Short mmCIF file of C-alpha atoms in Angstrom, two decimals:
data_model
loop_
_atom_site.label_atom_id
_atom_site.label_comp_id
_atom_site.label_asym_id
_atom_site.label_seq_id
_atom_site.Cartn_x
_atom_site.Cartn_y
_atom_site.Cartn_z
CA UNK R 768 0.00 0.00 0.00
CA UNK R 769 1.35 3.69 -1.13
CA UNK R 770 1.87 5.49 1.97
CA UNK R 771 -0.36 8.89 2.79
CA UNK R 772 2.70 10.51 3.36
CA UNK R 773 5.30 11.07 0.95
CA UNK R 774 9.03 11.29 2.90
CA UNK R 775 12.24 13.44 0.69
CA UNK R 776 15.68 12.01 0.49
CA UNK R 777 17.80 13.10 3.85
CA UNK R 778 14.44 13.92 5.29
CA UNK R 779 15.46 13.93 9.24
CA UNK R 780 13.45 12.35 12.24
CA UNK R 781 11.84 16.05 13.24
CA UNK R 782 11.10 16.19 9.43
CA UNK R 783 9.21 13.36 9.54
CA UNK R 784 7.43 13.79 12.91
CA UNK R 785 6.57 17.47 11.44
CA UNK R 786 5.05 15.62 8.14
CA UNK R 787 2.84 13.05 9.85
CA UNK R 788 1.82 16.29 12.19
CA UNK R 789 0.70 18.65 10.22
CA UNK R 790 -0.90 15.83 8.13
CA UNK R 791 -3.17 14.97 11.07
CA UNK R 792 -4.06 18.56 11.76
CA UNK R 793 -4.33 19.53 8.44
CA UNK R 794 -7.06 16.62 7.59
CA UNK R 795 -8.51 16.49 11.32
CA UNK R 796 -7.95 12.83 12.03
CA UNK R 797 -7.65 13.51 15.69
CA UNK R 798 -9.29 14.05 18.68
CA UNK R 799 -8.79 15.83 22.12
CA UNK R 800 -5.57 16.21 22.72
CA UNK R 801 -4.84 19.13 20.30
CA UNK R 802 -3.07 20.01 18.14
CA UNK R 803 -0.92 16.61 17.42
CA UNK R 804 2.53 18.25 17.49
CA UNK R 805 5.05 17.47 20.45
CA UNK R 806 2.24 14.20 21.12
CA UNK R 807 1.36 10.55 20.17
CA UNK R 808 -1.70 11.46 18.20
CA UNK R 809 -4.83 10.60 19.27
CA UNK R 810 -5.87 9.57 16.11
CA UNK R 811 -9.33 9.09 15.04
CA UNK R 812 -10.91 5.23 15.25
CA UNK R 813 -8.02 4.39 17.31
CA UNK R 814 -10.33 1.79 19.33
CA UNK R 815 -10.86 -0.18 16.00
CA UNK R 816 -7.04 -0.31 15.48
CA UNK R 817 -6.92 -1.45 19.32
CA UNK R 818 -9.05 -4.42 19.04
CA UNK R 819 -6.78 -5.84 16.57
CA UNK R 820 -4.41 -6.61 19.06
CA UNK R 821 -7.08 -9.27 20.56
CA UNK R 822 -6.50 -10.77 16.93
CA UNK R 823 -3.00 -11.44 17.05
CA UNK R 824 -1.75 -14.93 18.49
CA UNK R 825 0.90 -13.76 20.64
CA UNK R 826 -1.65 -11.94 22.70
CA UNK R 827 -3.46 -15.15 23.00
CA UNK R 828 -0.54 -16.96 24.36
CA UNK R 829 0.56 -13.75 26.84
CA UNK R 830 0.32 -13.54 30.13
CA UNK R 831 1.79 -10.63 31.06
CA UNK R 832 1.28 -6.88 28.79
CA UNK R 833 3.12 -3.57 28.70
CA UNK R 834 1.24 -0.49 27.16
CA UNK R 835 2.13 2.91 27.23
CA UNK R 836 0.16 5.51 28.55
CA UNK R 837 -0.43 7.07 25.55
CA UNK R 838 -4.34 8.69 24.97
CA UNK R 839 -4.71 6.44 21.67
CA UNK R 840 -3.81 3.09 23.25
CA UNK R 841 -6.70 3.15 25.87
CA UNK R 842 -8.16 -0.01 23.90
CA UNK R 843 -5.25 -1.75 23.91
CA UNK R 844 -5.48 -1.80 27.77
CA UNK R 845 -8.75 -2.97 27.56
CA UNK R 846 -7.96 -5.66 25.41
CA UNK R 847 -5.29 -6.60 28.20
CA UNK R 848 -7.82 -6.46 31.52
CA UNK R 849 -10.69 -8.00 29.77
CA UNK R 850 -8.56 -10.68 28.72
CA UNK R 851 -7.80 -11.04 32.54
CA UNK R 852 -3.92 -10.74 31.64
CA UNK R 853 -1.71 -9.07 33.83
CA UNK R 854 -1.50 -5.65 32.28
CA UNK R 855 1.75 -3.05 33.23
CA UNK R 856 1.43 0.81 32.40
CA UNK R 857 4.95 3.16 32.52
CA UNK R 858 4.88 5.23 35.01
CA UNK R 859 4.40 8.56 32.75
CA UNK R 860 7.58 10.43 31.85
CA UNK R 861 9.05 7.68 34.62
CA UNK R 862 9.12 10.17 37.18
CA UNK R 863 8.30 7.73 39.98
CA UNK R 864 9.37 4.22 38.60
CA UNK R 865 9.69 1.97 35.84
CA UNK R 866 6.17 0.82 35.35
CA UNK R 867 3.21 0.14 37.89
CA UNK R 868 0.45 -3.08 37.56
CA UNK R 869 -3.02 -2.33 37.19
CA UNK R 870 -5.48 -4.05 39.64
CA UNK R 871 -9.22 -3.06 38.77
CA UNK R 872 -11.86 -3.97 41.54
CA UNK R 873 -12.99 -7.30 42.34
CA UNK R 874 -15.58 -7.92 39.74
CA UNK R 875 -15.72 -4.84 37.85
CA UNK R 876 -17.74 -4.69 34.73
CA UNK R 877 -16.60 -3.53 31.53
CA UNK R 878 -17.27 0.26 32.19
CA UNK R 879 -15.04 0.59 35.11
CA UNK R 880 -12.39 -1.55 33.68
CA UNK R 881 -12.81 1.58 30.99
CA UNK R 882 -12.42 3.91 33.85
CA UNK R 883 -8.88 1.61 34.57
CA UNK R 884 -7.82 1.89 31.18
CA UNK R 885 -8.08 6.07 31.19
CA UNK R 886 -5.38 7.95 32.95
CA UNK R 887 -7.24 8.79 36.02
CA UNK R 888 -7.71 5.45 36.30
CA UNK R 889 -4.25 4.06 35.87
CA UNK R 890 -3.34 6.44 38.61
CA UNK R 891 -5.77 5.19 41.00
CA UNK R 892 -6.14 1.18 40.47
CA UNK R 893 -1.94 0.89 40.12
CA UNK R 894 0.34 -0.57 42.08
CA UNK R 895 3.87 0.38 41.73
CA UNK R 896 6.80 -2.82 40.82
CA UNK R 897 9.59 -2.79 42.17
CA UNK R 898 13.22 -3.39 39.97
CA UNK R 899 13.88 -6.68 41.79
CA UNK R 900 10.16 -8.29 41.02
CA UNK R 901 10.42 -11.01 38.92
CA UNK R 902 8.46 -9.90 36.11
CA UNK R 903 8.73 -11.67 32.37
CA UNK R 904 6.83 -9.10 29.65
CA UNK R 905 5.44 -11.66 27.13
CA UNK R 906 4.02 -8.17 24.99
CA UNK R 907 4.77 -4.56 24.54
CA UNK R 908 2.34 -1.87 22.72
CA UNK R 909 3.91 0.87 22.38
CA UNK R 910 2.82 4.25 20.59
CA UNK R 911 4.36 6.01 17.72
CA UNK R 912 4.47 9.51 15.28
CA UNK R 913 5.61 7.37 12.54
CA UNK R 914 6.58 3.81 11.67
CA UNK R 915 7.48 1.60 8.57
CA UNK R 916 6.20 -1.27 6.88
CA UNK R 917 9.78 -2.51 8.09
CA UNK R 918 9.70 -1.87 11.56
CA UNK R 919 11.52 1.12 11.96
CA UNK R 920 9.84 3.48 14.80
CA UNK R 921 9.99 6.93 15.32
CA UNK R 922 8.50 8.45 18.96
CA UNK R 923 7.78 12.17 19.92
CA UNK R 924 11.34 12.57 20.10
CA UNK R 925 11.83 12.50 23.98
CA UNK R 926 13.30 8.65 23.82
CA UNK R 927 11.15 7.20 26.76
CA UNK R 928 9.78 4.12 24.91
CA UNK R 929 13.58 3.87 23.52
CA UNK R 930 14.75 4.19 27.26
CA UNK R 931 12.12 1.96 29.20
CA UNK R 932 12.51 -0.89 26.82
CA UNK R 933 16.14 -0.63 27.43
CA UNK R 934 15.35 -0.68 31.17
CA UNK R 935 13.32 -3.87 30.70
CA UNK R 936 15.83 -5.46 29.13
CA UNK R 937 18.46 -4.59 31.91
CA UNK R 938 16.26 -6.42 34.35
CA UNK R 939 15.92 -9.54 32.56
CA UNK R 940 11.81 -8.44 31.67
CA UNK R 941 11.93 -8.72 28.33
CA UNK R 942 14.11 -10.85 25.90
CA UNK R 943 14.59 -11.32 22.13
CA UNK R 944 11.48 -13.18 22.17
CA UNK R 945 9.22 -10.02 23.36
CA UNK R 946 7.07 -8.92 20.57
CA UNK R 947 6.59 -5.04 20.53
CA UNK R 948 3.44 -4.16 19.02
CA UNK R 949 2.89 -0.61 17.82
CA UNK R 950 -1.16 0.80 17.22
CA UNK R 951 -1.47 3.90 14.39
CA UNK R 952 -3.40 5.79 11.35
CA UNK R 953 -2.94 4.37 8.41
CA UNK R 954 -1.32 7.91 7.71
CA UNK R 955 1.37 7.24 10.08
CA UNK R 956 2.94 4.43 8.29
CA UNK R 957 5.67 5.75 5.86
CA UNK R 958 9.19 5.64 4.58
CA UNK R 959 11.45 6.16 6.96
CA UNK R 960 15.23 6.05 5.63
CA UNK R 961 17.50 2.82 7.07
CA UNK R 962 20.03 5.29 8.10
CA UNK R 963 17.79 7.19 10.55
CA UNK R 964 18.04 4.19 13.02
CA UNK R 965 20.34 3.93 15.96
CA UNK R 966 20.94 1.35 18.26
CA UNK R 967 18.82 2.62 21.23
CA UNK R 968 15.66 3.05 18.86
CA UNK R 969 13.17 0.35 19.29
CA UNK R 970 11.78 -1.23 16.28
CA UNK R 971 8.22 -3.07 16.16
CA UNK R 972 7.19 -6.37 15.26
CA UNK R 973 3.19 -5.91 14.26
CA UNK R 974 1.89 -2.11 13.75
CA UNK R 975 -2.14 -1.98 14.22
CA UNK R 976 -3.78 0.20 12.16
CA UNK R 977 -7.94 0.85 11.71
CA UNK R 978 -7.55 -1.17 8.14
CA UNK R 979 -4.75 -3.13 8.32
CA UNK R 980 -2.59 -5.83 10.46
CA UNK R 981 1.10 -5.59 9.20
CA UNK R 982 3.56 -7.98 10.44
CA UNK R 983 7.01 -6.22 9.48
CA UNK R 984 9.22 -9.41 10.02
CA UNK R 985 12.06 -7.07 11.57
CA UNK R 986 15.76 -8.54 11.23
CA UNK R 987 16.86 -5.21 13.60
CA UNK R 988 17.80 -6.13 16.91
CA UNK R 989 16.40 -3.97 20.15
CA UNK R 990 17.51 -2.44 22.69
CA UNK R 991 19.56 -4.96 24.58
CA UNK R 992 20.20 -2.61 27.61
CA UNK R 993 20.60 0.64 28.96
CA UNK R 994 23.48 2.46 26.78
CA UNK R 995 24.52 4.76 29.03
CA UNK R 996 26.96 6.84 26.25
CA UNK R 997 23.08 8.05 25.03
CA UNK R 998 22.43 9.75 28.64
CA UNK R 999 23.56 12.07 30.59
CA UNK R 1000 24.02 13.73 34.00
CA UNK R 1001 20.62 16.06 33.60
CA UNK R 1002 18.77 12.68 32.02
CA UNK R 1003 19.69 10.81 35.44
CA UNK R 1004 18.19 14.02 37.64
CA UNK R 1005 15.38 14.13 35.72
CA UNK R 1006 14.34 10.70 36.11
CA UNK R 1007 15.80 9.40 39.66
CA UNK R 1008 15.34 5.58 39.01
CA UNK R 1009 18.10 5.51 36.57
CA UNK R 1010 20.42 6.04 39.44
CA UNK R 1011 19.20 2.98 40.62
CA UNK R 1012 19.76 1.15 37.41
CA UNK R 1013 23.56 2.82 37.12
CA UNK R 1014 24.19 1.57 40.60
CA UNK R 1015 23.00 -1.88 39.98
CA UNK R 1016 25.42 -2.35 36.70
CA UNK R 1017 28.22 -0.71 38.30
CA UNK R 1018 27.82 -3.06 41.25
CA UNK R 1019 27.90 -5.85 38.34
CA UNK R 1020 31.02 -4.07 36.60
CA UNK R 1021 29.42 -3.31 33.65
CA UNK R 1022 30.70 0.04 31.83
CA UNK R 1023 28.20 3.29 32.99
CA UNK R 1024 30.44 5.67 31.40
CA UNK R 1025 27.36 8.72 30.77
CA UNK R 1026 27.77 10.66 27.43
CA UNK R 1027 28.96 14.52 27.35
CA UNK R 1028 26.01 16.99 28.42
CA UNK R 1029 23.59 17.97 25.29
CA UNK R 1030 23.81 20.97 23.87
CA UNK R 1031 20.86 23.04 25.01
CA UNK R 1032 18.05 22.82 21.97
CA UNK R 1033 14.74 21.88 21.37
CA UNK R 1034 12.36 20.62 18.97
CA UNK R 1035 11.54 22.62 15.95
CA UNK R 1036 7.95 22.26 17.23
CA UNK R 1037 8.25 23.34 20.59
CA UNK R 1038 6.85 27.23 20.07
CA UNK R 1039 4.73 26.42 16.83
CA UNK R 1040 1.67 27.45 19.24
CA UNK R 1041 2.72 29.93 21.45
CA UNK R 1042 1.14 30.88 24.48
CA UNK R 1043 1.87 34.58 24.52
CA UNK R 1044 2.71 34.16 28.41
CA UNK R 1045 5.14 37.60 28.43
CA UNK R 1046 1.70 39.62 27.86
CA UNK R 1047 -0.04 37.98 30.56
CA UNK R 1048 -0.03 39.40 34.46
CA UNK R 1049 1.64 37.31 37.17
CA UNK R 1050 -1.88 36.08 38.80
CA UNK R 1051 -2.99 34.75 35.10
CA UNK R 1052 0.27 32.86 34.71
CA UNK R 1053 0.18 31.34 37.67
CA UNK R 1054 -3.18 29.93 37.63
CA UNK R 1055 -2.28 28.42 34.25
CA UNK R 1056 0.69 27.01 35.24
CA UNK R 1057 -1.16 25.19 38.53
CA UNK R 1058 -3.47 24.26 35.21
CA UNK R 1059 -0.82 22.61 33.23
CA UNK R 1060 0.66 21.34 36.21
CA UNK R 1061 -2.73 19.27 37.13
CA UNK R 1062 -3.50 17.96 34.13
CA UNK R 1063 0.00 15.70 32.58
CA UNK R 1064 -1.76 15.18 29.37
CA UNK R 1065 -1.49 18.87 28.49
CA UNK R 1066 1.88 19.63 26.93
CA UNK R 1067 1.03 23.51 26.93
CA UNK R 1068 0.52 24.29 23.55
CA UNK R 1069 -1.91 26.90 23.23
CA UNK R 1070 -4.98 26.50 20.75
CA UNK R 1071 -3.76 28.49 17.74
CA UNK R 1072 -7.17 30.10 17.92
CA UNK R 1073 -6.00 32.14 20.92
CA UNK R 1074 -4.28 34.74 18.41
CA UNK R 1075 -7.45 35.75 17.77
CA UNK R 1076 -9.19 36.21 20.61
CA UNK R 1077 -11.79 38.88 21.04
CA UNK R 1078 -9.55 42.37 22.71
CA UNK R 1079 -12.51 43.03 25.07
CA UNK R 1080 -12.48 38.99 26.99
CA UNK R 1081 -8.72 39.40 26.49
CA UNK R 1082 -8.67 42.38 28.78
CA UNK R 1083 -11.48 40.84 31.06
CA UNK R 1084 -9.66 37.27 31.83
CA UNK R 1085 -6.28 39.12 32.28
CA UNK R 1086 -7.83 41.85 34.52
CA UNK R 1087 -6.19 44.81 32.52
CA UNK R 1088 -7.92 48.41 32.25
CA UNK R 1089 -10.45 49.11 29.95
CA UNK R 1090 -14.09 47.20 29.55
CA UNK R 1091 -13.00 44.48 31.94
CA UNK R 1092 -12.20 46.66 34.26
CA UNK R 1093 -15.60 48.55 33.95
CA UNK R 1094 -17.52 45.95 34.64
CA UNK R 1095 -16.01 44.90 37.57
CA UNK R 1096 -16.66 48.13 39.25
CA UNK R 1097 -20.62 47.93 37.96
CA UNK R 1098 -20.50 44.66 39.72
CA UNK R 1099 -18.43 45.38 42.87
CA UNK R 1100 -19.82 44.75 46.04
CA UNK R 1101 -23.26 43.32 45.01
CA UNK R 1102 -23.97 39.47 43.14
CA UNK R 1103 -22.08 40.08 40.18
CA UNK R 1104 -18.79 40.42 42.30
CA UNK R 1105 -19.95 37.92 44.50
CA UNK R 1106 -20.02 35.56 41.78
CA UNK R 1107 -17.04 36.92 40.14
CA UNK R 1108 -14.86 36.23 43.63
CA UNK R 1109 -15.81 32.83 43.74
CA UNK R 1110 -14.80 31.90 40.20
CA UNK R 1111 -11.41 33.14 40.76
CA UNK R 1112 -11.32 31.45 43.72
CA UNK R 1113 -12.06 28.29 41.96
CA UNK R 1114 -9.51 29.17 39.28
CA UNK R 1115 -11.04 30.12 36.46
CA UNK R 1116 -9.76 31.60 33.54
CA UNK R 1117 -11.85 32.80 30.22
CA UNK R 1118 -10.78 31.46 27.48
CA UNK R 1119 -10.97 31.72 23.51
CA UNK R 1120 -12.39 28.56 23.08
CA UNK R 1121 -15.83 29.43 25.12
CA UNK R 1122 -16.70 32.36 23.05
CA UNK R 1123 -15.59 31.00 19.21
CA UNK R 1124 -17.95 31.86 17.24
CA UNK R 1125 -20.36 28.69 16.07
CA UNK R 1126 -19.53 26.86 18.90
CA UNK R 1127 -22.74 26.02 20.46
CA UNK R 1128 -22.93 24.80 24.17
CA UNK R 1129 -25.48 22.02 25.81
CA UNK R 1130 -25.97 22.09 29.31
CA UNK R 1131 -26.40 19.38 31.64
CA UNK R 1132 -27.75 19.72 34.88
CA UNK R 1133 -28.37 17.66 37.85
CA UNK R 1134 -25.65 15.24 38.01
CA UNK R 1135 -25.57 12.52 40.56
CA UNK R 1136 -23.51 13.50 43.81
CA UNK R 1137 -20.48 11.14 43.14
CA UNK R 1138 -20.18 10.82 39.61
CA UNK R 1139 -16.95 10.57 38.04
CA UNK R 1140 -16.24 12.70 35.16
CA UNK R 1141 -14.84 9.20 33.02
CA UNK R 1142 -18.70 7.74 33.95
CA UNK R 1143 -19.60 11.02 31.75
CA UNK R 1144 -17.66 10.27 29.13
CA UNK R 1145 -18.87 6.82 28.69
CA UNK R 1146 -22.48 7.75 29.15
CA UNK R 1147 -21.89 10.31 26.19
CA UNK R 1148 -19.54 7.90 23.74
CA UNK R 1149 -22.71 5.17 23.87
CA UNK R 1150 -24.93 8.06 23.03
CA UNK R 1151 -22.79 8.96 20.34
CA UNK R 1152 -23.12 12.48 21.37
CA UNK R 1153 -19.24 12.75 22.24
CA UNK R 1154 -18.58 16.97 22.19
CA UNK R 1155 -15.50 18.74 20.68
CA UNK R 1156 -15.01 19.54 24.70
CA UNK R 1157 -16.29 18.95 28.08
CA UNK R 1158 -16.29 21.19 30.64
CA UNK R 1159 -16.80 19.57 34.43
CA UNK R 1160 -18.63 20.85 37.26
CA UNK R 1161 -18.82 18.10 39.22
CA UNK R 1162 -19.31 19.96 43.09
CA UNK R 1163 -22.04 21.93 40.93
CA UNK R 1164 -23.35 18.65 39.67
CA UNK R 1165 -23.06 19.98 36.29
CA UNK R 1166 -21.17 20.03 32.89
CA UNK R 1167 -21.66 21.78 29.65
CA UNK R 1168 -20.83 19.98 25.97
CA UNK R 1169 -19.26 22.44 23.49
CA UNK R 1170 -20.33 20.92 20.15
CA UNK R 1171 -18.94 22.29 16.64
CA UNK R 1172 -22.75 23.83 15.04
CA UNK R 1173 -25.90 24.54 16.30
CA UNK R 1174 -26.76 21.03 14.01
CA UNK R 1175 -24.06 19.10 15.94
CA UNK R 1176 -25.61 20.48 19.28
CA UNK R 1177 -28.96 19.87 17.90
CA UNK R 1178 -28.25 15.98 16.98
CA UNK R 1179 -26.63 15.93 20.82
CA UNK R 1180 -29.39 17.18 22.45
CA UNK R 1181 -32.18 14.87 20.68
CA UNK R 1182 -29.69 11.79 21.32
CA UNK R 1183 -29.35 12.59 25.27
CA UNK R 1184 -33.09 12.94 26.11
CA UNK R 1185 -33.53 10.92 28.83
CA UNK R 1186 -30.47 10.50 29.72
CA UNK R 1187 -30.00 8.58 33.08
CA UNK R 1188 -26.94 8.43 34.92
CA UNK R 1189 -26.43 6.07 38.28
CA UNK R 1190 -30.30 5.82 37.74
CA UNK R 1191 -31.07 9.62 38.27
CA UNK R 1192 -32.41 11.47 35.41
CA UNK R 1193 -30.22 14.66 33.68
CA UNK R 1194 -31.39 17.73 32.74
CA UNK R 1195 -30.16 18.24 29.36
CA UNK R 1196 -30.65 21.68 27.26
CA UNK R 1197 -29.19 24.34 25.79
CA UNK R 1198 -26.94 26.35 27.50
CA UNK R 1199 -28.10 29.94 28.53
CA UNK R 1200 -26.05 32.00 26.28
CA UNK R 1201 -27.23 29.39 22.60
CA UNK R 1202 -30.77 29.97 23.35
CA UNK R 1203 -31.12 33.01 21.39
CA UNK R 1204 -30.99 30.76 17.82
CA UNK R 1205 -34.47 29.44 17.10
CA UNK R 1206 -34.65 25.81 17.53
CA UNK R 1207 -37.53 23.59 15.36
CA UNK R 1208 -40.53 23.59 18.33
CA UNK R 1209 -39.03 25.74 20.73
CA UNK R 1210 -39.12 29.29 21.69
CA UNK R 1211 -37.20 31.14 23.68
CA UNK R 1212 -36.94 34.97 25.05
CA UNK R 1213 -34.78 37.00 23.06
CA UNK R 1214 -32.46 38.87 26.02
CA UNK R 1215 -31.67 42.33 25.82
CA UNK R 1216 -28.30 42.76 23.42
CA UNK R 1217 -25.49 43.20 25.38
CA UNK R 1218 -23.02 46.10 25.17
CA UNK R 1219 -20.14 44.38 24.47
CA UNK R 1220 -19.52 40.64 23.41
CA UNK R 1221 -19.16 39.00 26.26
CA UNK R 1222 -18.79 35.12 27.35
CA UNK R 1223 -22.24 33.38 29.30
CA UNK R 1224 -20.90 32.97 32.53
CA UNK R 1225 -22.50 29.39 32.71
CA UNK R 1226 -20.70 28.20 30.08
CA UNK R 1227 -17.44 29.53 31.43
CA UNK R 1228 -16.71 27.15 34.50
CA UNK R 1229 -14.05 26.41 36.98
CA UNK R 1230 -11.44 24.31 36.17
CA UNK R 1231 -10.30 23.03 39.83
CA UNK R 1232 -13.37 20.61 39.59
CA UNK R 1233 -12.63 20.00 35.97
CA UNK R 1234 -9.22 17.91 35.69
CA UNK R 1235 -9.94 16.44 32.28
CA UNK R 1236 -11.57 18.38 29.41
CA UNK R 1237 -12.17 16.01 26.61
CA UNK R 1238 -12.76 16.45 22.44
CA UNK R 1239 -14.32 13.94 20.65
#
């Protein structure tokens, strides 16, 4: 098959990764998060590609399954806990271990062994292993930017599936024998040039994609260790357990020589969606850094929408002079302000994407006390009624869907009528501020215009009860 993708001669690794990027974006074959770049792309039908790995005979015959973290590869974990096999998840960016064993409750049913399989839930059903556990890795999934029909494997450039395999190895987990799976778009699968390989870059046995099952038959050998020569002094601070790994082979004799310190660059993608943080005033930037510091999926890329955003909210969210500054004094001291002091208190920041224009908001209200945002998701994916974003309120027992059209929002809100969660019925309608268009058999009160484009104030909510936002 002719790949999607069409790699130059001398075409570098970044090259590539910036290819199969912008391809993604460019034909919108992802969901939340976005964009792609610096990531493992959450491609589009990714669960179909995951069920393939129930196909393959090696996961038949294994007992015990690595999978990365990654956003795409939640059905690949799945696969592994409904197949009752022992399934191990990297501990992400390994800043507290190698890897940690899921346990899901005693009996669970297939939606909370989807709750396990999300990132929340990896954190809280996880037990961590410890580097002297005798553990033997029968199967490793793995995610990837960009792979070949031949096996060769190229990651978001930070070298952690590189480095944990290597790790794995060093402990005796995984052997020539280990087949390394890798799940992605059919777009993902190009040329890449023999000479771009190294010895610490893992190659891949089977990649899954949503239409095809390609066994590459890969003569390269892995990763048969750590090489140290690859790392560094900074690499070993930044993740501590390597020091426990370079003491362990030093007690053994092996060579732990570390390579010279890196010259200080980064990728060519790094800024491509910049967040404009010099304009911003200390109190803004700290409340999105305590943002970005919750929520690990977020790499910090900014929504390349935000260069647009409307002057007047720009002033408001940043607290600058001008009409944001107005109407806090009309509002001072009475409910306005009230209201106003408890959404900062909560954390809340306006932002471009609640006021885009076309972006139509559904409200749901009445939420059970209790109920997980990941319950939400699944209640809205078996709907089919999954929103470019969700917003969680859940000490307000309420959300609200942001949905691409007033059609999309329309096709939502017929498919969630009725709509029961824990056995307690939803209220489900459109949001305050999208009830000025006219929908078929409904009328509304037009409200007075206002004076200056403003965001609804339901449908901008706190995000310290919201640690996941999702796009479907």
């Amino acid at each position: 098959m002719e790949p999607l993708i069409k790699i130059n001669p001398g075409a570098t690794k970044w090259d590539i990764r910036g290819k199969v990027w912008d391809y993604i974006e460019d034909n919108n074959l992802a969901n939340f998060p976005r964009p792609v770049h610096n990531r493992i792309p959450n491609f589009k039908d990714s669960s179909t590609a995951c069920a393939k790995v129930s196909e393959l005979q090696v996961f038949t015959q294994a007992v015990e399954v690595k999978v990365d973290p990654d956003k795409p590869l939640e059905g690949a974990r799945l696969a592994v806990l409904e197949a009752h096999k022992t399934l191990l998840v990297p501990t992400p960016r390994l800043r507290s271990g190698l890897f940690n064993k899921i346990v899901p409750p005693q009996g669970a049913n297939k939606e909370q062994l989807r709750i396990c399989c999300s990132s929340q839930g990896v954190k809280e059903f996880s037990v961590p292993i410890d580097l002297d556990s005798k553990v033997k890795i029968d199967l490793v999934v793995v995610g990837s930017v960009a792979v070949s029909e031949k096996g060769a494997r190229i990651g978001k450039g930070e070298g952690y599936a590189d480095l944990e395999y290597g790790m794995m190895a060093s402990m005796g987990a995984v052997n020539e024998s280990t087949v390394v799976v890798t799940i992605v778009h059919d777009c993902q699968v190009v040329d890449i040039p023999d000479e771009l390989m190294e010895s610490h870059d893992l190659t891949v046995d089977y990649i899954l994609t949503p239409s095809r099952v390609i066994q590459t038959n890969c003569q390269s050998k892995k990763p048969q260790g750590i090489i140290w020569t690859k790392l560094h002094t900074a690499k070993l601070e930044k993740i501590p357990i390597l020091k426990k790994f370079l003491a362990l082979e030093e007690e053994a004799g092996k060579d732990v020589t570390l390579g010279p310190e890196p010259p200080a660059t980064e990728s060519p993608f790094q800024h491509a969606h910049p967040k404009r943080e010099n304009k911003r005033k200390p109190r803004q930037k700290v409340r999105e850094d305590a943002r970005e510091e919750f929520n690990e999926e977020r790499s910090g890329e900014a929504d390349p929408n935000t260069r647009r955003r409307p002057p007047r909210v720009r002033k408001e969210s940043r607290g600058s002079e001008g009409e944001g500054v107005e109407k806090r004094k009309r509002t001072r001291g009475g409910e306005g302000n009230r209201k106003e002091k408890s959404q900062e208190s909560e954390g809340e920041v306006l932002t471009q994407s609640n006021c885009l224009p076309g972006v139509t908001t559904v409200y749901l209200g009445g939420i059970p006390t209790g109920l997980r945002v990941s319950e939400l998701k699944i209640a809205l994916r078996e709907k089919e009624a999954g929103p470019l974003r969700l917003t969680w309120q859940g000490a307000q027992r309420r959300a609200f869907l942001d949905y691409s059209d007033q059609q999309a929002a329309e096709k939502a809100l017929e498919a969630l009528q009725g709509l029961s969660l824990n056995g307690q019925s939803v209220q489900v309608e459109l949001a305050k501020s999208q009830r000025r268009s006219k929908r078929p058999g409904t009328s509304y009160r037009r409200p007075k215009p206002p004076t200056a484009p403003t965001c609804d104030a339901e449908a901008t909510v706190s995000k310290s009860d919201a640690p996941e936002e999702i796009e479907q």
